[in-house]
Coordinates of C-alpha atoms in Angstrom, one line a residue:
X25 CA 9.1 -3.7 10.1
X26 CA 8.0 -1.0 12.6
X27 CA 4.4 -2.0 12.6
X28 CA 5.3 -5.7 13.1
X29 CA 7.4 -4.9 16.2
X30 CA 4.7 -2.5 17.5
X31 CA 2.2 -5.4 17.2
X32 CA 4.5 -7.7 19.0
X33 CA 5.1 -5.2 21.8
X34 CA 1.4 -4.9 22.1
X35 CA 0.8 -8.6 22.5
X36 CA 3.8 -8.9 24.9
X37 CA 2.6 -6.0 27.1
X38 CA -1.0 -7.5 27.2
X39 CA 0.3 -10.9 28.3
X40 CA 2.6 -9.3 30.8
X41 CA -0.3 -7.3 32.3
X42 CA -2.1 -10.5 33.0
X43 CA 1.0 -12.3 34.3
X44 CA 1.8 -9.5 36.8
X45 CA -1.7 -10.0 38.3
X46 CA -1.4 -13.8 38.4
X47 CA 2.2 -14.1 39.6
X48 CA 2.2 -11.3 42.3
X49 CA -1.5 -11.3 43.3
X50 CA -2.9 -14.6 42.5
X51 CA -6.6 -15.0 42.3
X52 CA -7.2 -12.1 44.7
X53 CA -5.7 -9.6 42.2
X54 CA -8.0 -10.9 39.4
X55 CA -11.0 -10.4 41.7
X56 CA -9.9 -6.9 42.5
X57 CA -9.4 -6.2 38.8
X58 CA -13.1 -7.2 38.4
X59 CA -14.0 -4.9 41.2
X60 CA -12.2 -2.1 39.3
X61 CA -14.2 -2.7 36.2
X62 CA -17.4 -2.8 38.3
X63 CA -16.4 0.5 39.9
X64 CA -15.9 2.0 36.4
X65 CA -19.4 0.8 35.3
X66 CA -20.9 2.2 38.6
X67 CA -19.2 5.5 38.0
X68 CA -20.7 5.7 34.5
X69 CA -24.1 5.0 36.0
X70 CA -23.5 7.8 38.5
X71 CA -22.8 10.2 35.7
X72 CA -26.0 9.2 34.0
X73 CA -28.0 9.6 37.2
X74 CA -26.4 13.0 37.8
X75 CA -27.4 14.2 34.2
X76 CA -30.9 12.8 34.2
X77 CA -32.1 13.8 37.7
X78 CA -32.3 16.8 39.9
X79 CA -32.5 17.3 43.7
X80 CA -31.6 14.5 46.1
X81 CA -30.9 11.9 43.4
X82 CA -28.3 14.2 41.7
X83 CA -26.6 14.9 45.1
X84 CA -26.5 11.1 45.7
X85 CA -25.1 10.5 42.2
X86 CA -22.3 13.1 42.9
X87 CA -21.5 11.3 46.2
X88 CA -21.4 8.0 44.3
X89 CA -18.9 9.4 41.8
X90 CA -16.6 10.4 44.7
X91 CA -17.1 7.4 46.8
X92 CA -16.7 4.6 44.3
X93 CA -13.1 5.4 43.1
X94 CA -12.0 5.9 46.7
X95 CA -13.5 2.7 47.8
X96 CA -11.8 0.7 44.9
X97 CA -8.4 2.2 45.8
X98 CA -8.9 1.5 49.5
X99 CA -9.7 -2.2 48.7
X100 CA -6.5 -2.4 46.6
X101 CA -4.4 -0.8 49.3
X102 CA -5.9 -3.0 52.1
X103 CA -5.0 -6.1 50.1
X104 CA -1.5 -4.8 49.6
X105 CA -1.9 -5.1 45.8
X106 CA -2.3 -1.4 44.8
X107 CA 1.2 -1.4 43.1
X108 CA 0.4 -4.7 41.3
X109 CA -2.8 -3.3 39.9
X110 CA -1.1 0.0 38.9
X111 CA 1.7 -1.9 37.1
X112 CA -0.8 -4.1 35.3
X113 CA -2.8 -1.1 34.2
X114 CA 0.4 0.6 33.0
X115 CA 1.3 -2.5 30.9
X116 CA -2.3 -2.7 29.6
X117 CA -2.1 1.0 28.5
X118 CA 1.2 0.3 26.8
X119 CA -0.4 -2.7 25.0
X120 CA -3.3 -0.6 23.7
X121 CA -1.0 2.3 22.7
X122 CA 1.4 0.0 20.8
X123 CA -1.5 -2.0 19.2
X124 CA -3.2 1.2 17.9
X125 CA 0.2 2.4 16.6
X126 CA 0.7 -0.9 14.8
X127 CA -2.7 -0.5 13.1
X128 CA -2.0 2.9 11.6
X129 CA -1.7 2.0 8.0
X130 CA -0.2 4.1 5.2
X131 CA -1.8 7.6 5.3
X132 CA -4.8 7.8 2.9
X133 CA -4.1 9.7 -0.3
X134 CA -4.2 13.5 0.2
X135 CA -6.9 15.6 -1.4
X136 CA -5.7 16.5 -4.9
X137 CA -4.1 19.9 -5.3
X138 CA -4.7 22.0 -8.3
X139 CA -2.6 24.9 -9.7
X140 CA -4.0 28.3 -8.8
X141 CA -3.1 31.7 -10.3
X142 CA -2.7 34.7 -7.9
X143 CA -5.9 36.6 -7.3
X144 CA -5.9 40.2 -8.5
X145 CA -8.7 41.5 -6.3
X146 CA -8.9 39.4 -3.1
X147 CA -11.5 40.4 -0.5
X148 CA -11.3 39.3 3.1
X149 CA -13.7 39.7 6.0
X150 CA -12.2 39.6 9.5
X151 CA -13.9 39.2 12.9
X152 CA -11.8 41.0 15.6
X153 CA -13.6 39.0 18.4
X154 CA -12.9 35.6 17.1
X155 CA -10.3 33.4 18.9
X156 CA -9.9 36.0 21.7
X157 CA -8.7 38.7 19.3
X158 CA -6.4 36.8 16.9
X159 CA -7.0 39.4 14.1
X160 CA -5.2 42.1 16.2
X161 CA -2.7 39.8 17.8
X162 CA -1.3 38.6 14.5
X163 CA -1.9 41.9 12.7
X164 CA -3.9 40.0 10.0
X165 CA -5.6 43.0 8.5
X166 CA -2.3 44.9 8.0
X167 CA -0.5 41.9 6.6
X168 CA -3.4 41.1 4.2
X169 CA -3.5 44.7 2.9
X170 CA 0.2 44.6 2.3
X171 CA -0.4 41.6 0.0
X172 CA -3.0 43.6 -2.0
X173 CA -6.2 42.4 -0.4
X174 CA -9.2 44.5 0.4
X175 CA -10.1 43.9 4.1
X176 CA -13.2 44.6 6.0
X177 CA -12.8 44.3 9.8
X178 CA -16.3 43.8 11.4
X179 CA -17.5 46.3 13.9
X180 CA -18.0 44.4 17.2
X181 CA -20.7 46.8 18.3
X182 CA -22.8 46.7 15.1
X183 CA -24.2 43.5 13.6
X184 CA -23.3 43.1 9.9
X185 CA -24.5 40.7 7.2
X186 CA -21.2 39.1 6.2
X187 CA -22.8 37.3 3.3
X188 CA -24.1 40.5 1.9
X189 CA -20.6 42.1 2.4
X190 CA -19.2 39.3 0.3
X191 CA -21.9 39.6 -2.4
X192 CA -21.2 43.3 -2.6
X193 CA -17.5 42.7 -3.0
X194 CA -18.2 40.3 -5.9
X195 CA -20.3 42.9 -7.6
X196 CA -17.3 45.3 -7.3
X197 CA -15.1 42.7 -9.0
X198 CA -13.6 40.6 -6.2
X199 CA -12.0 37.4 -7.6
X200 CA -11.4 35.7 -4.3
X201 CA -13.2 35.7 -1.0
X202 CA -11.9 34.8 2.5
X203 CA -12.7 34.9 6.2
X204 CA -10.6 35.3 9.4
X205 CA -13.1 34.1 11.9
X206 CA -15.1 31.2 13.3
X207 CA -16.5 28.3 11.3
X208 CA -20.0 29.8 11.3
X209 CA -18.7 33.0 9.5
X210 CA -16.6 30.8 7.2
X211 CA -19.7 28.9 6.1
X212 CA -21.7 32.0 5.3
X213 CA -19.0 33.4 3.0
X214 CA -18.2 30.0 1.5
X215 CA -21.7 29.8 0.3
X216 CA -21.3 33.1 -1.6
X217 CA -18.0 31.8 -3.0
X218 CA -19.7 28.7 -4.4
X219 CA -22.6 30.6 -5.8
X220 CA -20.1 32.7 -7.9
X221 CA -17.5 30.0 -8.5
X222 CA -14.8 31.9 -6.7
X223 CA -11.9 30.6 -4.7
X224 CA -12.2 30.8 -0.9
X225 CA -9.4 31.4 1.7
X226 CA -9.7 30.1 5.3
X227 CA -7.8 32.1 7.9
X228 CA -7.6 30.2 11.2
X229 CA -8.6 33.1 13.5
X230 CA -11.4 31.3 15.2
X231 CA -11.4 29.5 18.6
X232 CA -11.6 25.9 17.4
X233 CA -11.0 26.1 13.7
X234 CA -12.3 22.6 12.9
X235 CA -12.5 23.4 9.2
X236 CA -9.0 24.8 9.1
X237 CA -7.7 21.8 11.0
X238 CA -9.1 19.4 8.4
X239 CA -7.6 21.5 5.6
X240 CA -4.2 21.1 7.1
X241 CA -3.8 24.8 8.0
X242 CA -1.7 26.2 10.7
X243 CA -4.0 27.0 13.7
X244 CA -1.3 28.3 15.9
X245 CA -0.2 31.0 13.5
X246 CA -3.1 32.2 11.3
X247 CA -0.9 34.6 9.5
X248 CA 0.6 31.7 7.6
X249 CA -2.8 31.1 6.0
X250 CA -2.3 34.4 4.1
X251 CA 0.4 32.7 2.1
X252 CA -2.5 31.3 0.1
X253 CA -2.8 34.8 -1.5
X254 CA 0.7 34.6 -3.0
X255 CA 1.8 31.0 -3.2
X256 CA -1.4 28.9 -3.1
X257 CA -2.9 25.7 -4.5
X258 CA -6.5 24.8 -4.8
X259 CA -8.5 22.0 -3.1
X260 CA -12.0 21.1 -4.3
X261 CA -13.9 20.2 -1.2
X262 CA -17.5 19.3 -0.4
X263 CA -20.0 21.8 1.1
X264 CA -23.0 20.9 3.3
X265 CA -26.4 22.4 2.9
X266 CA -29.6 22.3 5.1
X267 CA -33.0 22.9 3.7
X268 CA -36.0 23.3 5.9
X269 CA -39.3 21.7 5.1
X270 CA -41.0 21.8 1.8
X271 CA -41.3 19.3 -1.0
X272 CA -38.4 17.4 -2.4
X273 CA -37.5 19.7 -5.3
X274 CA -34.6 22.0 -6.1
X275 CA -34.2 24.8 -3.6
X276 CA -34.4 28.4 -4.6
X277 CA -31.3 30.6 -3.9
X278 CA -31.2 31.6 -0.3
X279 CA -33.5 28.8 0.9
X280 CA -30.6 26.6 2.1
X281 CA -28.2 27.1 5.1
X282 CA -24.6 26.3 4.5
X283 CA -22.3 24.3 6.8
X284 CA -18.6 23.5 6.5
X285 CA -18.4 21.2 9.5
X286 CA -21.7 19.9 10.9
X287 CA -25.3 20.3 11.9
X288 CA -26.4 19.1 15.3
X289 CA -30.0 18.2 16.4
X290 CA -31.4 17.1 19.7
X291 CA -29.9 17.7 23.1
X292 CA -27.0 20.0 22.2
X293 CA -29.1 22.1 19.8
X294 CA -31.8 22.5 22.4
X295 CA -29.4 23.6 25.1
X296 CA -27.6 26.3 23.0
X297 CA -31.0 27.8 22.2
X298 CA -31.4 28.9 25.8
X299 CA -30.8 32.6 26.4
X300 CA -29.1 31.6 29.7
X301 CA -26.6 29.4 27.9
X302 CA -24.0 32.0 27.0
X303 CA -24.0 33.5 30.5
X304 CA -23.8 30.2 32.5
X305 CA -23.2 27.2 30.3
X306 CA -22.7 24.6 33.0
X307 CA -25.7 25.6 35.1
X308 CA -27.9 25.8 32.0
X309 CA -26.8 22.3 30.8
X310 CA -27.4 20.7 34.2
X311 CA -30.9 22.3 34.5
X312 CA -32.0 21.3 31.0
X313 CA -30.5 17.9 30.5
X314 CA -32.8 15.8 32.8
X315 CA -35.9 16.6 30.8
X316 CA -34.1 16.4 27.4
X317 CA -32.4 13.1 28.0
X318 CA -35.7 11.6 29.4
X319 CA -37.4 13.2 26.3
X320 CA -39.9 14.9 28.6
X321 CA -39.2 18.1 26.7
X322 CA -37.8 18.8 23.3
X323 CA -38.9 17.2 20.0
X324 CA -38.8 13.5 19.3
X325 CA -36.5 13.0 16.3
X326 CA -36.3 10.5 13.5
X327 CA -33.5 10.3 11.0
X328 CA -33.7 8.8 7.5
X329 CA -30.7 8.3 5.3
X330 CA -29.3 5.6 3.1
X331 CA -29.4 3.0 5.9
X332 CA -31.9 2.2 8.7
X333 CA -34.1 4.8 10.2
X334 CA -32.9 6.2 13.6
X335 CA -35.9 6.5 15.8
X336 CA -35.9 8.9 18.7
X337 CA -32.2 9.6 19.1
X338 CA -31.4 12.0 21.8
X339 CA -28.7 13.7 19.8
X340 CA -27.8 13.6 16.1
X341 CA -24.7 15.0 14.3
X342 CA -24.7 15.3 10.6
X343 CA -21.2 16.2 9.3
X344 CA -19.7 17.4 6.1
X345 CA -17.8 14.1 5.4
X346 CA -17.5 11.5 8.3
X347 CA -15.2 12.0 11.2
X348 CA -12.6 9.3 12.1
X349 CA -13.9 6.2 13.7
X350 CA -13.4 6.2 17.4
X351 CA -13.7 10.0 17.4
X352 CA -17.4 10.2 17.4
X353 CA -17.9 13.3 19.4
X354 CA -17.0 15.4 16.4
X355 CA -14.1 16.9 18.3
X356 CA -11.5 15.1 16.1
X357 CA -10.6 15.1 12.4
X358 CA -11.9 14.2 9.1
X359 CA -9.5 12.3 6.9
X360 CA -10.9 13.9 3.7
X361 CA -13.4 16.6 2.8
X362 CA -14.1 15.3 -0.7
X363 CA -15.7 11.9 -0.4
X364 CA -19.2 13.2 -1.3
X365 CA -20.8 11.6 1.8
X366 CA -22.3 13.0 5.0
X367 CA -21.3 11.5 8.3
X368 CA -24.2 10.6 10.5
X369 CA -23.9 10.0 14.3
X370 CA -26.9 9.1 16.4
X371 CA -26.9 8.7 20.2
X372 CA -29.6 7.2 22.3
X373 CA -28.9 6.2 25.9
X374 CA -31.9 5.1 27.9
X375 CA -30.6 3.9 31.2
X376 CA -27.6 3.8 33.5
X377 CA -26.7 0.4 32.2
X378 CA -26.5 1.6 28.6
X379 CA -24.4 4.6 29.7
X380 CA -22.0 2.2 31.4
X381 CA -21.9 -0.1 28.4
X382 CA -21.1 2.8 26.1
X383 CA -18.3 3.9 28.4
X384 CA -16.8 0.4 28.7
X385 CA -16.9 0.0 24.9
X386 CA -14.8 3.1 24.5
X387 CA -17.5 5.0 22.5
X388 CA -17.5 2.4 19.8
X389 CA -20.6 1.6 17.7
X390 CA -23.1 -0.6 19.4
X391 CA -26.2 -0.2 21.5
X392 CA -26.7 3.5 22.2
X393 CA -24.4 4.7 19.4
X394 CA -24.9 4.5 15.6
X395 CA -22.4 5.7 13.0
X396 CA -23.1 5.6 9.3
X397 CA -22.7 7.6 6.1
X398 CA -25.3 8.9 3.6
X399 CA -25.6 10.9 0.5
X400 CA -28.6 12.7 1.9
X401 CA -30.2 12.8 5.4
X402 CA -33.7 13.9 6.4
X403 CA -34.3 14.8 10.1
X404 CA -37.9 14.9 11.0
X405 CA -39.7 15.4 14.4
X406 CA -43.0 15.5 16.1
X407 CA -42.8 19.3 16.2
X408 CA -43.3 21.8 13.4
X409 CA -40.0 23.6 14.3
X410 CA -36.8 22.3 15.8
X411 CA -33.5 23.8 17.0
X412 CA -30.4 23.2 15.0
X413 CA -26.8 23.9 15.8
X414 CA -25.0 24.8 12.5
X415 CA -21.2 25.2 12.8
X416 CA -21.7 26.4 16.4
X417 CA -24.5 28.8 15.6
X418 CA -28.0 28.4 17.0
X419 CA -30.9 28.3 14.5
X420 CA -34.5 27.1 14.5
X421 CA -35.8 25.5 11.3
X422 CA -39.2 24.0 10.1
X423 CA -39.4 20.2 9.8
X424 CA -38.4 18.1 8.1
X425 CA -34.8 19.3 7.6
X426 CA -33.0 17.9 4.6
X427 CA -29.2 17.7 4.7
X428 CA -27.1 17.2 1.6
X429 CA -23.6 17.7 0.2
X430 CA -22.5 19.5 -2.9
X431 CA -19.5 17.4 -3.9
X432 CA -16.4 19.4 -4.8
X433 CA -18.4 22.6 -4.9
X434 CA -16.0 24.8 -2.8
X435 CA -12.7 25.9 -4.3
X436 CA -10.5 26.4 -1.2
X437 CA -7.2 28.2 -1.8
X438 CA -4.6 27.0 0.7
X439 CA -0.8 27.7 1.1
X440 CA 1.4 25.4 -0.9
X441 CA 3.3 24.5 2.3
X442 CA 1.2 23.9 5.4
X443 CA 1.4 21.6 8.5
X444 CA -1.0 19.0 7.1
X445 CA -3.5 16.7 8.9
X446 CA -2.0 14.4 11.5
X447 CA -4.5 11.5 11.9
X448 CA -5.0 9.8 15.1
X449 CA -4.6 6.1 15.7
X450 CA -7.6 3.8 14.9
X451 CA -9.6 1.9 17.5
X452 CA -8.0 -1.1 19.1
X453 CA -8.6 -4.5 17.3
X454 CA -6.8 -7.4 19.1
X455 CA -7.4 -9.8 16.2
X456 CA -5.8 -7.5 13.7
X457 CA -2.9 -6.9 16.0
X458 CA -2.3 -10.6 16.5
X459 CA -2.6 -11.3 12.8
X460 CA -0.2 -8.4 12.0
X461 CA 2.4 -9.7 14.5
X462 CA 2.3 -13.3 13.4
X463 CA 1.6 -13.1 9.7
X464 CA 4.2 -10.4 9.0
X465 CA 6.7 -12.3 11.0
X466 CA 6.2 -15.5 8.9
X467 CA 6.3 -13.5 5.6
X468 CA 9.6 -11.8 6.7
X469 CA 11.1 -15.3 7.3
X470 CA 10.1 -16.4 3.8
X471 CA 7.3 -18.8 4.9
X472 CA 4.4 -16.7 3.7
X473 CA 1.1 -16.0 5.5
X474 CA -0.8 -18.8 7.1

């Protein structure tokens, strides 16, 4: 019933948005709405020119980004229709919001939980710098030791091999491994846990905690993750691996790089390799992007998977299970971590017109953006070595780079009670909204679907 009424509200608000324009503004308001869409497209082109040029063209692009919105608003105000357009846009926003809410179907089945016995000798590694000092703020080391865990707090002034620390703990008899830190550190220790078939605990003490987010853990209070040591259940999730170069044969131990979230290639990976990136991110990006987007520098990539070959994408993201549709930047969430498939996202924007089209499509798949899934992905290039961003860490690897998943390889111990994953609404689909509003209404009245 709720979804049916949300769909009806969406259709009503969409019709009302058009009626407001027609009734109060007539043909002029429709023309001005077209001007608004043109202004949005021109602004997208301005962003593209700003990113792909330097010097005078970049300055002109910035001026364009400022002038276009102001000019559109001035035209609306001069015609006395600014309030009409704003009301119409508000109704349209309501229509989209209600429509997406109506399309949220029953939540997908959760990843199966398995019983887990309490570990006798848990071993945890904690990075005091992660997340702006969450280890100290939440007294994670003290709390973990009180629960019987052996804890190693990394020395910020002395680089340490966290994978070797984990392997040494296993040799001493550790029966559970865990990390309080960023996703890159999580991945290193997770690989050791898989190699020894040990359960792994994620403590959300990093800055972004994407892996913890998709496991349904509490990112605001990482201390709650320690409940996995005393009252936990086990999830069997996939783990990603990268293998650099070489023939297609089983890799030797240590030859593969582990990732829990994603591996990125192309523009982003090139930028984060720069020594200047950590000191001045914005300036470094603006200086490097023109040549990278125009492919005047950096390697020319090709991506092979289960589907068509992606030729010369500017950026590629290969993820441990696909991210939600409509959330292609990899900033959102994965519905599951046990599908056994890699998510593959390729971006290629070659002109201001394509940049504008991508913006107006709301980042949906089409020209310039390719989303797919694959069991294995091979990223090749016209260079012997390419930069790769692996869970936020900058690496360089020989080509080709092979990406694969180990289905269900990682035994993640999580608290029995945790916030869970709140999924976002799906992309808007007006046909489905209309069918939902009308068909469910007829079914409810006993007439059945059309």
